[in-house]
């Protein structure tokens, strides 16, 4: 196929898709924190996803989907396949399970990351801290670059499952 023919085909498509690109790493950077007054905060800066159309909005900037903090429950920052994190309202869902069902942060995160998101067909993970300072980092992918520090200054760094 000539170059201009290939270009014309590309122009007909809404997004460029290259089946040979099969790198499922996510480049997002997220953070969650609790201060000495018990205020919780979350932030997420997306790395975006390969082969998505320009102008796409992922889960990271949508409060409740990729990012959420609530002083009554927890702060959550997500990484993963954003469309599924939006559908599952992952960050808020974890908080809601804690508030309405009384689940611990760990159990709430497991429910959403290991059941709800994969059942929809998505993958990814979260970092989170609850109002007591418990830290949870849960993911259903092979690995998730992560680190945490508690109020004693103890540092934890991880890549793959423990
Ligand atoms: N969740 C991000 C997005 O869908 C991707 C990522 O976590 O790297 O935009």
PDB file of C-alpha atoms and ligand atoms in Angstrom:
ATOM      1  CA  UNK A   1       0.000   0.000   0.000  1.00  0.00           C
ATOM      2  CA  UNK A   2       1.297   3.461  -0.909  1.00  0.00           C
ATOM      3  CA  UNK A   3       1.916   6.002   1.814  1.00  0.00           C
ATOM      4  CA  UNK A   4      -0.909   8.334   0.771  1.00  0.00           C
ATOM      5  CA  UNK A   5      -3.343   5.403   0.633  1.00  0.00           C
ATOM      6  CA  UNK A   6      -2.371   4.413   4.158  1.00  0.00           C
ATOM      7  CA  UNK A   7      -2.757   8.024   5.254  1.00  0.00           C
ATOM      8  CA  UNK A   8      -6.239   8.201   3.716  1.00  0.00           C
ATOM      9  CA  UNK A   9      -7.241   5.057   5.557  1.00  0.00           C
ATOM     10  CA  UNK A  10      -5.932   6.546   8.768  1.00  0.00           C
ATOM     11  CA  UNK A  11      -7.876   9.757   8.176  1.00  0.00           C
ATOM     12  CA  UNK A  12     -11.072   7.718   8.002  1.00  0.00           C
ATOM     13  CA  UNK A  13     -10.542   6.309  11.457  1.00  0.00           C
ATOM     14  CA  UNK A  14     -11.528   8.087  14.632  1.00  0.00           C
ATOM     15  CA  UNK A  15      -8.395   6.903  16.416  1.00  0.00           C
ATOM     16  CA  UNK A  16      -5.136   5.331  15.382  1.00  0.00           C
ATOM     17  CA  UNK A  17      -4.838   1.733  16.508  1.00  0.00           C
ATOM     18  CA  UNK A  18      -1.676  -0.312  16.179  1.00  0.00           C
ATOM     19  CA  UNK A  19      -2.210  -3.939  17.153  1.00  0.00           C
ATOM     20  CA  UNK A  20       1.537  -4.419  17.499  1.00  0.00           C
ATOM     21  CA  UNK A  21       1.654  -1.994  20.405  1.00  0.00           C
ATOM     22  CA  UNK A  22       0.825  -4.145  23.350  1.00  0.00           C
ATOM     23  CA  UNK A  23       2.380  -2.315  26.256  1.00  0.00           C
ATOM     24  CA  UNK A  24      -0.077  -2.168  29.105  1.00  0.00           C
ATOM     25  CA  UNK A  25       1.956  -0.036  31.505  1.00  0.00           C
ATOM     26  CA  UNK A  26       0.154   2.979  32.869  1.00  0.00           C
ATOM     27  CA  UNK A  27       2.166   6.173  33.377  1.00  0.00           C
ATOM     28  CA  UNK A  28       0.015   7.817  35.980  1.00  0.00           C
ATOM     29  CA  UNK A  29       1.342   9.428  39.150  1.00  0.00           C
ATOM     30  CA  UNK A  30      -0.974   9.618  42.130  1.00  0.00           C
ATOM     31  CA  UNK A  31      -0.766  10.595  45.769  1.00  0.00           C
ATOM     32  CA  UNK A  32      -2.915  10.394  48.881  1.00  0.00           C
ATOM     33  CA  UNK A  33      -2.220  11.965  52.251  1.00  0.00           C
ATOM     34  CA  UNK A  34      -3.624  12.576  55.697  1.00  0.00           C
ATOM     35  CA  UNK A  35      -2.474  15.522  57.829  1.00  0.00           C
ATOM     36  CA  UNK A  36      -2.229  15.790  61.624  1.00  0.00           C
ATOM     37  CA  UNK A  37      -5.753  17.254  61.778  1.00  0.00           C
ATOM     38  CA  UNK A  38      -7.230  14.262  59.966  1.00  0.00           C
ATOM     39  CA  UNK A  39      -7.720  16.009  56.649  1.00  0.00           C
ATOM     40  CA  UNK A  40      -7.506  13.626  53.710  1.00  0.00           C
ATOM     41  CA  UNK A  41      -6.362  14.587  50.219  1.00  0.00           C
ATOM     42  CA  UNK A  42      -5.877  12.828  46.897  1.00  0.00           C
ATOM     43  CA  UNK A  43      -4.321  13.872  43.610  1.00  0.00           C
ATOM     44  CA  UNK A  44      -3.820  12.130  40.279  1.00  0.00           C
ATOM     45  CA  UNK A  45      -1.823  13.148  37.215  1.00  0.00           C
ATOM     46  CA  UNK A  46      -2.636  10.831  34.328  1.00  0.00           C
ATOM     47  CA  UNK A  47      -0.107   9.398  31.940  1.00  0.00           C
ATOM     48  CA  UNK A  48      -2.992   8.874  29.552  1.00  0.00           C
ATOM     49  CA  UNK A  49      -3.431   5.722  27.500  1.00  0.00           C
ATOM     50  CA  UNK A  50      -1.848   4.746  24.185  1.00  0.00           C
ATOM     51  CA  UNK A  51      -4.040   4.827  21.063  1.00  0.00           C
ATOM     52  CA  UNK A  52      -6.818   6.950  22.536  1.00  0.00           C
ATOM     53  CA  UNK A  53      -8.354   9.785  20.556  1.00  0.00           C
ATOM     54  CA  UNK A  54      -7.074  13.308  21.268  1.00  0.00           C
ATOM     55  CA  UNK A  55      -9.271  15.211  23.670  1.00  0.00           C
ATOM     56  CA  UNK A  56     -10.153  12.087  25.622  1.00  0.00           C
ATOM     57  CA  UNK A  57     -10.847  12.669  29.295  1.00  0.00           C
ATOM     58  CA  UNK A  58      -9.853   9.737  31.500  1.00  0.00           C
ATOM     59  CA  UNK A  59     -10.747   8.925  35.068  1.00  0.00           C
ATOM     60  CA  UNK A  60      -7.929  10.891  36.734  1.00  0.00           C
ATOM     61  CA  UNK A  61      -9.584  14.355  36.708  1.00  0.00           C
ATOM     62  CA  UNK A  62     -13.074  13.035  37.432  1.00  0.00           C
ATOM     63  CA  UNK A  63     -13.718  13.290  41.155  1.00  0.00           C
ATOM     64  CA  UNK A  64     -15.151   9.993  42.316  1.00  0.00           C
ATOM     65  CA  UNK A  65     -13.716   7.993  39.396  1.00  0.00           C
ATOM     66  CA  UNK A  66      -9.916   8.255  39.545  1.00  0.00           C
ATOM     67  CA  UNK A  67      -9.573  10.667  42.444  1.00  0.00           C
ATOM     68  CA  UNK A  68     -11.563  11.163  45.642  1.00  0.00           C
ATOM     69  CA  UNK A  69     -11.064  12.220  49.246  1.00  0.00           C
ATOM     70  CA  UNK A  70     -13.544  12.344  52.112  1.00  0.00           C
ATOM     71  CA  UNK A  71     -12.589  13.054  55.728  1.00  0.00           C
ATOM     72  CA  UNK A  72     -15.270  10.556  56.879  1.00  0.00           C
ATOM     73  CA  UNK A  73     -13.713   7.620  55.039  1.00  0.00           C
ATOM     74  CA  UNK A  74     -10.604   7.713  52.865  1.00  0.00           C
ATOM     75  CA  UNK A  75      -8.562   9.297  50.086  1.00  0.00           C
ATOM     76  CA  UNK A  76      -8.071   7.335  46.859  1.00  0.00           C
ATOM     77  CA  UNK A  77      -5.990   7.825  43.707  1.00  0.00           C
ATOM     78  CA  UNK A  78      -6.315   5.370  40.808  1.00  0.00           C
ATOM     79  CA  UNK A  79      -4.351   4.143  37.850  1.00  0.00           C
ATOM     80  CA  UNK A  80      -5.593   1.833  35.161  1.00  0.00           C
ATOM     81  CA  UNK A  81      -7.983   1.608  32.252  1.00  0.00           C
ATOM     82  CA  UNK A  82      -9.788   4.874  32.808  1.00  0.00           C
ATOM     83  CA  UNK A  83     -13.023   4.065  30.992  1.00  0.00           C
ATOM     84  CA  UNK A  84     -13.673   1.214  33.414  1.00  0.00           C
ATOM     85  CA  UNK A  85     -12.669   3.277  36.424  1.00  0.00           C
ATOM     86  CA  UNK A  86     -15.225   5.871  35.329  1.00  0.00           C
ATOM     87  CA  UNK A  87     -17.952   3.241  34.875  1.00  0.00           C
ATOM     88  CA  UNK A  88     -17.199   1.725  38.280  1.00  0.00           C
ATOM     89  CA  UNK A  89     -16.691   5.151  39.946  1.00  0.00           C
ATOM     90  CA  UNK A  90     -13.818   3.359  41.650  1.00  0.00           C
ATOM     91  CA  UNK A  91     -12.555   5.966  44.099  1.00  0.00           C
ATOM     92  CA  UNK A  92     -15.981   6.978  45.377  1.00  0.00           C
ATOM     93  CA  UNK A  93     -17.191   3.392  45.429  1.00  0.00           C
ATOM     94  CA  UNK A  94     -14.417   2.425  47.855  1.00  0.00           C
ATOM     95  CA  UNK A  95     -15.349   5.340  50.102  1.00  0.00           C
ATOM     96  CA  UNK A  96     -19.067   4.490  49.866  1.00  0.00           C
ATOM     97  CA  UNK A  97     -18.467   0.853  50.838  1.00  0.00           C
ATOM     98  CA  UNK A  98     -16.709   2.127  53.958  1.00  0.00           C
ATOM     99  CA  UNK A  99     -19.360   4.714  54.807  1.00  0.00           C
ATOM    100  CA  UNK A 100     -22.511   2.706  54.061  1.00  0.00           C
ATOM    101  CA  UNK A 101     -21.402  -0.870  54.636  1.00  0.00           C
ATOM    102  CA  UNK A 102     -18.789  -0.286  57.324  1.00  0.00           C
ATOM    103  CA  UNK A 103     -16.082  -2.111  55.357  1.00  0.00           C
ATOM    104  CA  UNK A 104     -12.430  -1.508  56.163  1.00  0.00           C
ATOM    105  CA  UNK A 105     -10.391   0.332  53.521  1.00  0.00           C
ATOM    106  CA  UNK A 106      -8.630  -2.940  52.659  1.00  0.00           C
ATOM    107  CA  UNK A 107     -11.881  -4.891  52.153  1.00  0.00           C
ATOM    108  CA  UNK A 108     -13.522  -2.054  50.229  1.00  0.00           C
ATOM    109  CA  UNK A 109     -10.508  -1.724  47.919  1.00  0.00           C
ATOM    110  CA  UNK A 110     -10.377  -5.495  47.349  1.00  0.00           C
ATOM    111  CA  UNK A 111     -14.082  -5.584  46.485  1.00  0.00           C
ATOM    112  CA  UNK A 112     -13.737  -2.877  43.848  1.00  0.00           C
ATOM    113  CA  UNK A 113     -10.291  -3.699  42.409  1.00  0.00           C
ATOM    114  CA  UNK A 114     -10.524  -7.512  42.420  1.00  0.00           C
ATOM    115  CA  UNK A 115     -14.253  -7.927  41.718  1.00  0.00           C
ATOM    116  CA  UNK A 116     -16.087  -4.930  40.298  1.00  0.00           C
ATOM    117  CA  UNK A 117     -13.471  -3.584  37.866  1.00  0.00           C
ATOM    118  CA  UNK A 118     -12.335  -6.947  36.416  1.00  0.00           C
ATOM    119  CA  UNK A 119     -15.938  -8.114  36.063  1.00  0.00           C
ATOM    120  CA  UNK A 120     -16.537  -5.075  33.872  1.00  0.00           C
ATOM    121  CA  UNK A 121     -13.388  -5.947  31.891  1.00  0.00           C
ATOM    122  CA  UNK A 122     -10.971  -3.341  33.227  1.00  0.00           C
ATOM    123  CA  UNK A 123      -7.674  -3.450  35.061  1.00  0.00           C
ATOM    124  CA  UNK A 124      -5.587  -1.208  37.266  1.00  0.00           C
ATOM    125  CA  UNK A 125      -5.092  -0.312  40.884  1.00  0.00           C
ATOM    126  CA  UNK A 126      -5.382   2.267  43.620  1.00  0.00           C
ATOM    127  CA  UNK A 127      -3.415   3.827  46.422  1.00  0.00           C
ATOM    128  CA  UNK A 128      -5.465   4.916  49.412  1.00  0.00           C
ATOM    129  CA  UNK A 129      -5.289   6.038  53.025  1.00  0.00           C
ATOM    130  CA  UNK A 130      -8.176   6.009  55.483  1.00  0.00           C
ATOM    131  CA  UNK A 131      -9.065   8.467  58.232  1.00  0.00           C
ATOM    132  CA  UNK A 132      -7.029   6.418  60.737  1.00  0.00           C
ATOM    133  CA  UNK A 133      -3.911   6.529  58.581  1.00  0.00           C
ATOM    134  CA  UNK A 134      -4.156   2.935  57.305  1.00  0.00           C
ATOM    135  CA  UNK A 135      -2.477   2.665  53.914  1.00  0.00           C
ATOM    136  CA  UNK A 136      -3.780   0.323  51.203  1.00  0.00           C
ATOM    137  CA  UNK A 137      -2.321  -0.181  47.720  1.00  0.00           C
ATOM    138  CA  UNK A 138      -4.324  -2.729  45.743  1.00  0.00           C
ATOM    139  CA  UNK A 139      -3.999  -3.680  42.066  1.00  0.00           C
ATOM    140  CA  UNK A 140      -5.134  -6.417  39.693  1.00  0.00           C
ATOM    141  CA  UNK A 141      -2.254  -5.970  37.245  1.00  0.00           C
ATOM    142  CA  UNK A 142       1.160  -7.656  37.337  1.00  0.00           C
ATOM    143  CA  UNK A 143       2.680  -4.721  39.174  1.00  0.00           C
ATOM    144  CA  UNK A 144       2.204  -1.145  40.318  1.00  0.00           C
ATOM    145  CA  UNK A 145       5.097   1.130  41.215  1.00  0.00           C
ATOM    146  CA  UNK A 146       4.261   2.371  44.676  1.00  0.00           C
ATOM    147  CA  UNK A 147       5.639   3.753  47.907  1.00  0.00           C
ATOM    148  CA  UNK A 148       4.299   4.905  51.235  1.00  0.00           C
ATOM    149  CA  UNK A 149       5.476   6.509  54.443  1.00  0.00           C
ATOM    150  CA  UNK A 150       3.646   6.370  57.749  1.00  0.00           C
ATOM    151  CA  UNK A 151       3.701   8.799  60.680  1.00  0.00           C
ATOM    152  CA  UNK A 152       6.794   7.066  62.082  1.00  0.00           C
ATOM    153  CA  UNK A 153       8.691   7.797  58.880  1.00  0.00           C
ATOM    154  CA  UNK A 154       8.742   4.125  57.847  1.00  0.00           C
ATOM    155  CA  UNK A 155       9.193   3.855  54.097  1.00  0.00           C
ATOM    156  CA  UNK A 156       7.765   1.058  51.954  1.00  0.00           C
ATOM    157  CA  UNK A 157       8.554   0.679  48.254  1.00  0.00           C
ATOM    158  CA  UNK A 158       7.017  -1.948  45.962  1.00  0.00           C
ATOM    159  CA  UNK A 159       6.713  -2.854  42.291  1.00  0.00           C
ATOM    160  CA  UNK A 160       5.208  -6.318  41.962  1.00  0.00           C
ATOM    161  CA  UNK A 161       2.887  -8.213  44.299  1.00  0.00           C
ATOM    162  CA  UNK A 162       4.491  -8.817  47.699  1.00  0.00           C
TER     163      UNK A 162
HETATM  164  N1  LIG B   1      -6.196   5.981  34.275  1.00  0.00           N
HETATM  165  C1  LIG B   1      -5.461   6.668  33.236  1.00  0.00           C
HETATM  166  C2  LIG B   1      -6.357   7.020  32.107  1.00  0.00           C
HETATM  167  O1  LIG B   1      -7.237   6.259  31.769  1.00  0.00           O
HETATM  168  C3  LIG B   1      -4.325   5.891  32.715  1.00  0.00           C
HETATM  169  C4  LIG B   1      -3.293   5.583  33.711  1.00  0.00           C
HETATM  170  O2  LIG B   1      -3.610   5.291  34.856  1.00  0.00           O
HETATM  171  O3  LIG B   1      -2.114   5.608  33.350  1.00  0.00           O
HETATM  172  O4  LIG B   1      -6.171   8.061  31.530  1.00  0.00           O
END
